[in-house]
Coordinates of C-alpha atoms in Angstrom, one line a residue:
M1 CA 0.0 0.0 0.0
N2 CA 1.4 3.4 -1.0
S3 CA 1.8 5.5 1.7
L4 CA -25.4 16.9 -2.3
T5 CA -41.0 19.3 -4.8
L6 CA -42.8 18.7 -7.6
S7 CA -42.8 21.7 -9.9
L8 CA -41.9 24.1 -7.1
P9 CA -41.2 27.7 -8.0
L10 CA -37.4 28.2 -7.7
Q11 CA -37.7 30.7 -4.8
L12 CA -39.7 28.2 -2.7
L13 CA -37.3 25.4 -3.7
S14 CA -34.4 27.6 -2.6
L15 CA -36.0 28.1 0.8
S16 CA -36.5 24.3 1.1
L17 CA -32.9 23.6 0.2
L18 CA -31.8 25.8 3.1
I19 CA -33.9 23.8 5.4
L20 CA -32.5 20.5 4.1
S21 CA -29.0 21.8 4.4
S22 CA -29.3 22.7 8.1
S23 CA -26.7 21.0 10.2
S24 CA -28.7 21.1 13.4
S25 CA -29.4 18.0 15.4
A26 CA -32.7 17.5 13.7
S27 CA -31.2 17.5 10.2
P28 CA -27.5 17.0 10.2
H29 CA -26.8 17.2 6.5
K30 CA -24.8 20.4 6.0
I31 CA -21.4 18.9 5.6
P32 CA -18.9 20.3 3.2
R33 CA -19.9 19.4 -0.3
L34 CA -17.9 16.8 -2.2
S35 CA -15.9 19.4 -4.1
V36 CA -12.3 19.8 -5.2
L37 CA -12.2 23.5 -4.7
H38 CA -12.9 25.7 -1.6
E39 CA -12.2 29.2 -0.5
T40 CA -9.6 27.9 1.9
I41 CA -7.5 27.0 -1.2
I42 CA -7.8 30.2 -3.2
R43 CA -7.2 32.5 -0.2
D44 CA -3.5 31.5 -0.5
P45 CA -1.8 34.3 -2.6
S46 CA 1.0 32.1 -3.8
Y47 CA -1.6 29.6 -5.1
Y48 CA -3.4 32.4 -6.9
N49 CA -0.2 33.4 -8.7
T50 CA 0.2 29.8 -9.8
I51 CA -3.2 29.4 -11.3
S52 CA -3.3 32.8 -13.1
A53 CA -1.0 31.7 -15.9
S54 CA -2.9 28.5 -16.4
A55 CA -6.3 30.3 -16.4
A56 CA -5.1 32.6 -19.2
S57 CA -3.9 29.7 -21.4
E58 CA -4.5 30.2 -25.1
H59 CA -4.3 26.4 -25.6
L60 CA -7.8 25.7 -24.2
E61 CA -10.4 25.2 -26.8
T62 CA -14.1 24.8 -25.9
F63 CA -16.5 22.5 -27.8
F64 CA -20.0 21.2 -27.5
Y65 CA -21.1 17.7 -28.1
T66 CA -24.7 16.8 -29.0
Q67 CA -25.4 14.5 -26.1
T68 CA -28.2 11.9 -25.7
L69 CA -30.6 12.7 -22.9
D70 CA -31.3 9.2 -21.9
H71 CA -28.8 6.4 -22.6
F72 CA -30.8 3.6 -21.1
N73 CA -34.2 3.8 -22.7
Y74 CA -35.8 3.7 -26.2
K75 CA -38.8 5.8 -25.6
P76 CA -39.1 8.7 -28.1
E77 CA -38.4 11.3 -25.4
S78 CA -35.2 9.5 -24.6
Y79 CA -33.7 10.5 -28.0
A80 CA -33.9 14.2 -27.1
T81 CA -30.4 15.8 -27.0
F82 CA -28.6 18.6 -25.2
R83 CA -25.3 20.4 -25.7
Q84 CA -22.6 19.1 -23.4
R85 CA -19.5 21.3 -23.0
Y86 CA -16.0 19.9 -23.1
V87 CA -12.6 21.6 -23.2
V88 CA -9.5 20.4 -25.0
N89 CA -5.8 21.3 -24.6
S90 CA -3.7 19.7 -27.4
K91 CA -0.5 21.6 -26.7
Y92 CA 1.6 18.6 -25.7
W93 CA -0.3 15.8 -27.5
G94 CA 2.0 13.5 -29.4
G95 CA -0.8 12.8 -31.9
A96 CA -2.8 9.8 -33.1
N97 CA 0.1 8.4 -35.2
E98 CA 2.0 7.9 -31.9
N99 CA -1.0 6.5 -30.2
A100 CA -0.3 9.2 -27.6
P101 CA -2.5 9.0 -24.5
I102 CA -5.6 11.0 -23.7
F103 CA -6.1 12.3 -20.2
V104 CA -9.8 13.0 -19.4
Y105 CA -10.9 15.0 -16.4
L106 CA -14.4 14.1 -15.4
G107 CA -16.4 17.1 -14.2
A108 CA -18.4 16.8 -11.1
E109 CA -21.1 18.9 -9.2
A110 CA -20.2 22.3 -10.7
A111 CA -19.4 24.1 -13.9
I112 CA -16.1 23.1 -15.4
D113 CA -14.9 26.7 -15.3
G114 CA -13.8 26.4 -11.7
D115 CA -11.7 23.3 -12.3
L116 CA -9.7 24.5 -15.3
P117 CA -7.4 26.8 -13.4
I118 CA -6.8 24.6 -10.4
I119 CA -6.6 21.0 -11.6
G120 CA -2.9 20.4 -12.2
F121 CA -2.5 16.7 -12.7
L122 CA -3.3 17.0 -16.4
P123 CA -1.3 20.0 -17.5
D124 CA 1.6 19.2 -15.1
N125 CA 2.0 15.7 -16.5
A126 CA 0.9 16.2 -20.1
P127 CA 4.5 17.0 -21.4
H128 CA 5.9 13.8 -19.9
F129 CA 3.1 11.6 -21.4
K130 CA 2.6 13.7 -24.6
A131 CA -1.0 13.6 -23.5
L132 CA -4.1 15.2 -24.9
Q133 CA -6.0 16.9 -22.1
V134 CA -9.8 16.8 -22.1
Y135 CA -12.2 18.2 -19.5
I136 CA -15.8 17.2 -19.7
E137 CA -18.6 19.0 -17.9
H138 CA -21.1 17.0 -15.8
R139 CA -24.7 17.1 -17.2
F140 CA -27.0 19.6 -15.5
Y141 CA -24.1 21.9 -14.5
G142 CA -22.5 24.9 -16.1
Q143 CA -23.3 25.1 -19.8
S144 CA -24.4 21.5 -20.0
I145 CA -27.9 21.8 -18.6
P146 CA -30.7 20.2 -20.7
F147 CA -33.7 22.4 -21.4
T148 CA -31.9 25.7 -21.1
S149 CA -31.7 26.4 -17.3
M150 CA -31.3 24.8 -13.9
E151 CA -34.6 26.4 -12.9
E152 CA -36.4 24.5 -15.7
A153 CA -34.6 21.3 -14.9
V154 CA -35.5 21.2 -11.2
K155 CA -39.1 22.3 -11.8
N156 CA -39.7 19.5 -14.3
E157 CA -40.1 16.1 -12.5
S158 CA -39.5 14.2 -15.7
T159 CA -36.3 16.1 -16.5
R160 CA -34.8 15.5 -13.0
G161 CA -35.0 11.8 -13.7
Y162 CA -32.1 12.1 -16.2
F163 CA -29.9 13.7 -13.6
N164 CA -27.8 10.9 -12.1
S165 CA -24.3 9.4 -12.1
A166 CA -25.0 6.6 -14.4
Q167 CA -26.2 8.9 -17.1
A168 CA -23.2 11.2 -16.4
I169 CA -20.6 8.5 -16.9
A170 CA -22.4 7.3 -20.0
D171 CA -22.1 10.9 -21.3
Y172 CA -18.4 10.7 -20.7
A173 CA -18.2 7.4 -22.6
E174 CA -19.9 9.0 -25.6
V175 CA -17.7 12.1 -25.7
I176 CA -14.5 10.1 -25.3
L177 CA -15.5 7.7 -28.1
Y178 CA -16.5 10.6 -30.3
L179 CA -13.2 12.4 -29.8
K180 CA -11.2 9.3 -30.5
Q181 CA -13.0 8.8 -33.8
K182 CA -12.8 12.5 -34.7
L183 CA -9.0 12.5 -34.0
S184 CA -8.4 9.0 -35.6
A185 CA -7.0 8.1 -32.2
R186 CA -8.6 4.7 -31.9
D187 CA -5.5 3.1 -30.2
S188 CA -4.7 6.1 -27.9
P189 CA -5.1 4.9 -24.3
V190 CA -7.4 6.9 -22.1
I191 CA -6.8 7.7 -18.4
V192 CA -9.7 9.3 -16.5
V193 CA -9.1 11.6 -13.6
G194 CA -11.5 12.9 -11.0
G195 CA -11.6 14.4 -7.5
S196 CA -14.1 13.9 -4.7
Y197 CA -17.5 13.1 -6.3
G198 CA -15.6 13.3 -9.6
G199 CA -13.2 10.7 -8.1
M200 CA -16.1 8.4 -7.5
L201 CA -17.1 8.9 -11.1
A202 CA -13.6 8.1 -12.3
S203 CA -13.4 4.8 -10.4
W204 CA -17.0 3.8 -11.4
F205 CA -16.2 4.7 -15.0
R206 CA -13.2 2.3 -15.1
L207 CA -15.4 -0.4 -13.6
K208 CA -18.3 0.2 -16.0
Y209 CA -16.3 1.1 -19.1
P210 CA -13.0 -0.7 -19.0
H211 CA -13.0 -1.0 -22.8
I212 CA -12.8 2.9 -23.0
A213 CA -10.6 3.8 -20.1
L214 CA -7.3 2.1 -19.5
G215 CA -7.1 3.3 -16.0
A216 CA -8.4 5.8 -13.5
L217 CA -7.0 8.2 -10.8
A218 CA -9.7 8.6 -8.2
S219 CA -8.7 11.3 -5.8
S220 CA -10.4 11.6 -2.4
A221 CA -13.3 9.5 -3.5
P222 CA -15.4 8.2 -0.6
I223 CA -16.9 5.3 -2.5
L224 CA -17.3 3.4 0.8
Y225 CA -19.4 6.1 2.6
F226 CA -22.7 4.4 1.6
D227 CA -25.0 2.0 3.5
D228 CA -23.3 0.9 6.7
I229 CA -19.9 0.2 5.2
T230 CA -18.3 3.2 7.0
P231 CA -19.3 4.3 10.5
E232 CA -21.5 7.3 10.2
N233 CA -19.3 9.3 12.5
G234 CA -16.2 8.6 10.4
Y235 CA -16.1 12.0 8.8
Y236 CA -16.4 14.0 12.1
S237 CA -14.1 11.6 14.0
L238 CA -11.3 12.4 11.6
A239 CA -12.0 16.1 11.6
T240 CA -11.8 15.9 15.4
K241 CA -8.6 14.0 15.2
D242 CA -7.1 16.7 13.0
F243 CA -7.8 19.4 15.6
K244 CA -6.7 17.2 18.5
E245 CA -3.4 16.5 16.9
V246 CA -2.6 20.1 16.3
S247 CA -3.6 21.2 19.9
E248 CA -5.3 19.3 22.7
T249 CA -6.3 22.6 24.3
C250 CA -7.8 23.8 21.0
Y251 CA -9.8 20.6 20.8
E252 CA -11.0 20.9 24.4
T253 CA -12.0 24.5 23.9
I254 CA -14.1 23.7 20.8
R255 CA -15.7 20.7 22.5
K256 CA -16.8 22.8 25.5
S257 CA -18.0 25.7 23.4
W258 CA -21.3 24.3 22.2
S259 CA -22.9 24.1 25.7
E260 CA -21.5 27.5 26.5
I261 CA -23.1 29.0 23.4
D262 CA -26.4 27.5 24.5
R263 CA -26.0 28.7 28.0
V264 CA -25.3 32.3 27.0
A265 CA -28.2 32.2 24.4
S266 CA -30.7 31.1 27.1
N267 CA -30.1 34.2 29.2
P268 CA -32.0 37.5 28.7
H269 CA -30.4 39.3 25.7
G270 CA -28.2 36.3 25.3
L271 CA -28.5 36.3 21.5
S272 CA -27.6 40.0 21.4
I273 CA -24.5 39.2 23.5
L274 CA -23.5 36.4 21.1
S275 CA -24.2 38.6 18.1
Q276 CA -21.8 41.3 19.5
K277 CA -19.2 38.8 20.6
F278 CA -19.0 37.1 17.2
K279 CA -19.5 40.3 15.2
T280 CA -22.4 38.8 13.2
C281 CA -23.5 41.0 10.3
S282 CA -27.1 40.5 11.4
H283 CA -28.7 39.7 14.7
L284 CA -28.7 36.0 15.6
N285 CA -32.2 34.4 15.6
N286 CA -31.1 31.4 17.6
S287 CA -28.0 29.7 18.9
E288 CA -28.2 27.1 16.1
E289 CA -27.2 29.7 13.5
L290 CA -24.0 30.3 15.2
K291 CA -23.3 26.7 16.0
D292 CA -24.0 25.6 12.4
Y293 CA -21.6 28.3 11.2
L294 CA -18.8 27.2 13.4
D295 CA -19.5 23.5 12.8
T296 CA -19.1 24.0 9.1
M297 CA -16.0 26.2 9.5
Y298 CA -14.2 23.5 11.5
A299 CA -15.2 20.7 9.1
V300 CA -14.1 22.8 6.0
A301 CA -10.8 23.7 7.7
A302 CA -10.1 20.0 8.3
Q303 CA -11.2 18.8 4.8
Y304 CA -9.2 21.4 3.0
N305 CA -6.2 21.5 5.4
H306 CA -3.8 22.3 2.6
P307 CA -0.3 23.6 2.9
P308 CA 1.1 26.2 3.3
L309 CA -1.8 27.8 5.1
Y310 CA -3.0 24.7 7.1
P311 CA -6.4 26.1 8.1
V312 CA -6.7 23.8 11.2
T313 CA -3.4 25.3 12.5
Q314 CA -4.8 28.7 11.8
V315 CA -7.9 28.2 13.8
C316 CA -6.1 26.6 16.7
G317 CA -3.4 29.3 16.6
G318 CA -6.2 31.9 17.1
I319 CA -7.9 29.9 19.9
D320 CA -4.7 29.1 21.8
G321 CA -3.1 32.5 21.1
A322 CA -5.9 34.5 22.7
N323 CA -4.9 36.7 25.6
E324 CA -4.6 35.1 29.0
G325 CA -7.9 35.2 30.8
T326 CA -10.0 35.2 27.6
D327 CA -13.2 33.1 28.1
I328 CA -14.1 30.1 26.0
L329 CA -16.3 32.0 23.5
G330 CA -13.7 34.7 23.3
R331 CA -11.2 32.1 22.3
I332 CA -13.6 30.6 19.7
F333 CA -14.0 34.0 18.2
A334 CA -10.2 34.4 18.1
G335 CA -10.1 31.2 16.1
L336 CA -12.7 32.4 13.7
A337 CA -10.9 35.7 13.2
A338 CA -7.6 33.9 12.6
Y339 CA -9.2 31.7 10.0
R340 CA -11.2 34.5 8.3
P341 CA -9.3 37.6 9.0
N342 CA -9.8 41.3 8.2
R343 CA -13.6 41.2 8.2
T344 CA -15.8 43.8 9.7
C345 CA -18.6 41.3 10.4
Y346 CA -19.4 37.6 9.8
H347 CA -22.4 36.4 7.7
V348 CA -23.4 33.7 10.2
D349 CA -27.0 33.3 8.9
E350 CA -25.8 32.5 5.3
N351 CA -29.4 32.9 4.3
K352 CA -28.7 33.4 0.7
V353 CA -30.3 32.0 -2.5
P354 CA -28.6 28.7 -3.2
S355 CA -26.3 28.5 -6.2
E356 CA -26.8 26.4 -9.3
T357 CA -24.5 23.8 -7.7
D358 CA -26.4 23.9 -4.4
I359 CA -29.6 23.2 -6.3
G360 CA -28.1 20.4 -8.4
W361 CA -26.3 18.7 -5.5
S362 CA -29.5 18.8 -3.4
W363 CA -31.2 16.7 -6.0
Q364 CA -28.3 14.3 -6.3
R365 CA -28.3 13.9 -2.5
C366 CA -32.0 13.3 -2.5
S367 CA -31.9 10.7 -5.3
E368 CA -28.8 8.4 -5.1
M369 CA -25.9 10.2 -3.3
V370 CA -27.1 9.4 0.2
L371 CA -24.0 9.5 2.4
P372 CA -25.0 8.6 6.0
I373 CA -22.8 11.1 7.8
G374 CA -23.6 12.1 11.4
R375 CA -22.2 11.9 14.9
G376 CA -23.4 10.8 18.3
I377 CA -23.0 12.1 21.9
D378 CA -19.4 12.8 22.9
D379 CA -17.9 10.7 20.1
T380 CA -16.4 13.8 18.4
M381 CA -15.7 17.5 19.3
F382 CA -18.9 18.4 17.5
P383 CA -22.4 18.6 19.0
P384 CA -24.6 15.5 18.6
A385 CA -26.2 15.2 15.2
P386 CA -27.0 11.6 14.4
F387 CA -27.9 10.6 10.8
N388 CA -31.6 9.9 10.7
L389 CA -32.5 8.1 7.4
T390 CA -36.3 8.3 8.1
Q391 CA -36.1 12.1 8.5
Y392 CA -33.8 12.4 5.5
I393 CA -36.3 10.5 3.3
M394 CA -39.1 12.7 4.6
N395 CA -37.2 15.9 3.8
C396 CA -36.4 14.7 0.3
R397 CA -39.9 13.5 -0.4
S398 CA -41.2 16.9 0.7
L399 CA -38.8 18.6 -1.7
Y400 CA -39.2 16.4 -4.8
G401 CA -42.2 14.2 -4.3
V402 CA -40.1 11.0 -4.4
P403 CA -37.9 9.3 -1.8
P404 CA -34.1 8.8 -2.3
R405 CA -32.7 5.4 -3.1
P406 CA -30.1 5.1 -0.3
H407 CA -28.9 1.6 -1.4
W408 CA -28.7 2.2 -5.2
V409 CA -25.1 3.2 -5.3
T410 CA -23.9 0.0 -3.7
T411 CA -26.3 -2.0 -5.9
Y412 CA -25.2 -0.5 -9.1
Y413 CA -21.5 0.1 -8.5
G414 CA -20.7 -2.1 -5.5
G415 CA -18.9 -1.3 -2.2
H416 CA -19.6 -4.1 0.2
D417 CA -16.7 -6.6 0.5
I418 CA -14.9 -4.5 -2.0
K419 CA -11.6 -6.3 -1.8
L420 CA -13.2 -9.8 -2.2
V421 CA -15.2 -8.5 -5.2
L422 CA -12.9 -6.2 -7.1
H423 CA -9.7 -8.2 -7.1
R424 CA -11.5 -10.8 -9.2
F425 CA -12.2 -8.6 -12.2
A426 CA -11.2 -4.9 -11.8
S427 CA -7.8 -3.3 -12.5
N428 CA -5.9 -0.1 -13.0
I429 CA -7.5 2.2 -10.4
I430 CA -5.5 4.5 -8.1
F431 CA -7.4 5.4 -5.0
S432 CA -5.5 8.4 -3.6
N433 CA -6.2 10.0 -0.3
G434 CA -4.9 12.4 2.3
L435 CA -5.4 10.9 5.7
R436 CA -6.2 14.3 7.3
D437 CA -9.2 14.6 4.9
P438 CA -12.3 13.6 6.9
Y439 CA -13.7 12.0 3.7
S440 CA -10.8 9.6 3.6
S441 CA -12.8 7.6 6.3
G442 CA -14.9 6.5 3.4
G443 CA -12.1 5.9 1.0
V444 CA -10.1 2.9 -0.2
L445 CA -7.0 2.9 2.0
E446 CA -5.4 -0.4 1.2
D447 CA -4.4 -2.1 -2.0
L448 CA -7.1 -4.4 -3.3
S449 CA -4.9 -6.1 -5.8
D450 CA -1.6 -5.5 -7.7
T451 CA -3.4 -3.0 -10.0
L452 CA -6.0 -1.6 -7.6
L453 CA -3.8 0.6 -5.6
A454 CA -4.2 2.9 -2.6
V455 CA -1.8 5.8 -2.5
H456 CA -2.1 8.1 0.5
T457 CA -0.2 10.5 2.6
A458 CA -0.4 11.0 6.4
K459 CA -0.5 14.8 6.1
G460 CA -2.6 15.1 3.0
S461 CA -6.0 16.7 2.6
H462 CA -8.9 16.7 0.1
C463 CA -7.9 16.2 -3.5
L464 CA -4.5 17.8 -2.9
D465 CA -2.7 15.5 -5.2
I466 CA -4.5 16.6 -8.3
L467 CA -4.2 20.3 -7.7
M468 CA -1.7 22.4 -9.5
A469 CA 1.9 21.8 -8.4
K470 CA 3.6 24.6 -6.6
K471 CA 7.2 25.4 -5.7
T472 CA 6.2 25.4 -2.0
D473 CA 4.7 21.9 -2.1
P474 CA 6.1 19.7 0.7
Q475 CA 8.2 16.6 -0.2
W476 CA 5.6 14.1 0.9
L477 CA 3.1 15.6 -1.7
I478 CA 5.7 15.7 -4.4
K479 CA 6.4 12.0 -3.7
Q480 CA 2.8 11.1 -3.7
R481 CA 2.3 12.6 -7.2
K482 CA 5.5 10.8 -8.5
V483 CA 4.1 7.5 -7.2
E484 CA 0.9 8.1 -9.1
V485 CA 2.7 9.1 -12.3
K486 CA 4.9 6.0 -12.1
I487 CA 1.8 3.7 -11.8
I488 CA 0.1 5.3 -14.8
D489 CA 3.3 5.1 -16.7
G490 CA 3.4 1.4 -16.1
W491 CA -0.2 1.0 -17.2
I492 CA 0.5 2.8 -20.5
R493 CA 3.8 0.9 -21.2
K494 CA 2.1 -2.4 -20.7
Y495 CA -0.8 -1.3 -23.0
Y496 CA 1.7 -0.4 -25.7
A497 CA 3.4 -3.8 -25.3
D498 CA 0.0 -5.5 -25.6
L499 CA -0.9 -3.4 -28.6
L500 CA 2.2 -4.7 -30.5
V501 CA 1.5 -8.3 -29.7
L502 CA -2.3 -8.4 -29.9
K503 CA -3.1 -6.1 -32.9

């Protein structure tokens, strides 16, 4: 082993999504989205300098493929089509005559625009492999939304039915085959890459379409966080461990703060006191608003605990560095101010209209992407918020008129007894993880066979290995990437050898 209601108006739906997203004890589902990118990454100035050159690249060309709406039915309406966006960079491609490889980044629950300037695994390694770089946008996001707009898509109960992972990876299969034919690159090997939910898609793509993709790099893909495979408190237990390892006193302060917030809030004018102490931009309506805000902040800091900022260290530095005699809540605010500095106030309520991604991911979470993440009493530093599947189903049914299918992912893709099952037929998948990423608790952390490989780092965080390489990257991260490149290089070399013998 290598160490997200029937024909509801959008405004009403937006309000409902905010309710579903609440991380209070009654509805503990507002965990950080399965996303490669977060504000904790782009706040780093040195990182911004790195991505600016890539973002301005003149070698990126945008195309649209006429995509089939429904790959799995033969009803007349299934033959409807929509425009699916994909982006190509051919700067380093060795060409079809050399059977040079094609690296394909599988878009996830957002427009592809946000990934292009930050995903480094493709452009960083394209020169070495002489690879064509392709980035495909996930259906129903960005410029790849059937029927014009996300508003129309979520209002239409029939349209929503085509919004799922199986349709998405079938889209990717069509686009890849179309490109190979268009470029006369029939024998060019394809490596698919994805991060987080996109990492799930990459691993599932290799399992479902091994004749199209030679291999897959699945970064921070919690494919085992379904059913009862992973303990529901796995995510928050790891987040707690991250803080405790940085500072025991920081961990203890956070753990004790929840009851202190409730105690202050219960007093006359208690919410006013909390609003002033935490410099909220609007008056707190209840203590849960503040607790949810802090809850999410800690989880995000742990998930995206990237160098060189190391957000967990930032938070704990503020908490532990507060002046002597500062009370618990004063220390908590000091941690907030250290993590999100130079703000005149904090938008704790976050009562804003959900983004396109929020709306899309809400449907995905209420259909098939049911990750049972929660925590009990005193098993983490967070307040109790057990996962309640019955309540979850009721919430989703009230939103969309249909219940989720919580066991469909493991039925369709597998997950139970994964080592016993996959080593019999699967191959060429890298499951990469950073062990400080709370989502790694649902990841594949041991080799399943000689070609189903777990590559992880003790200090790594969410999707860090596929982000753009920087001069400030620590040696353990550089080594992780080199291991991944070496594995892929071996797959391609073996493919070329087989090509000579078998064709």
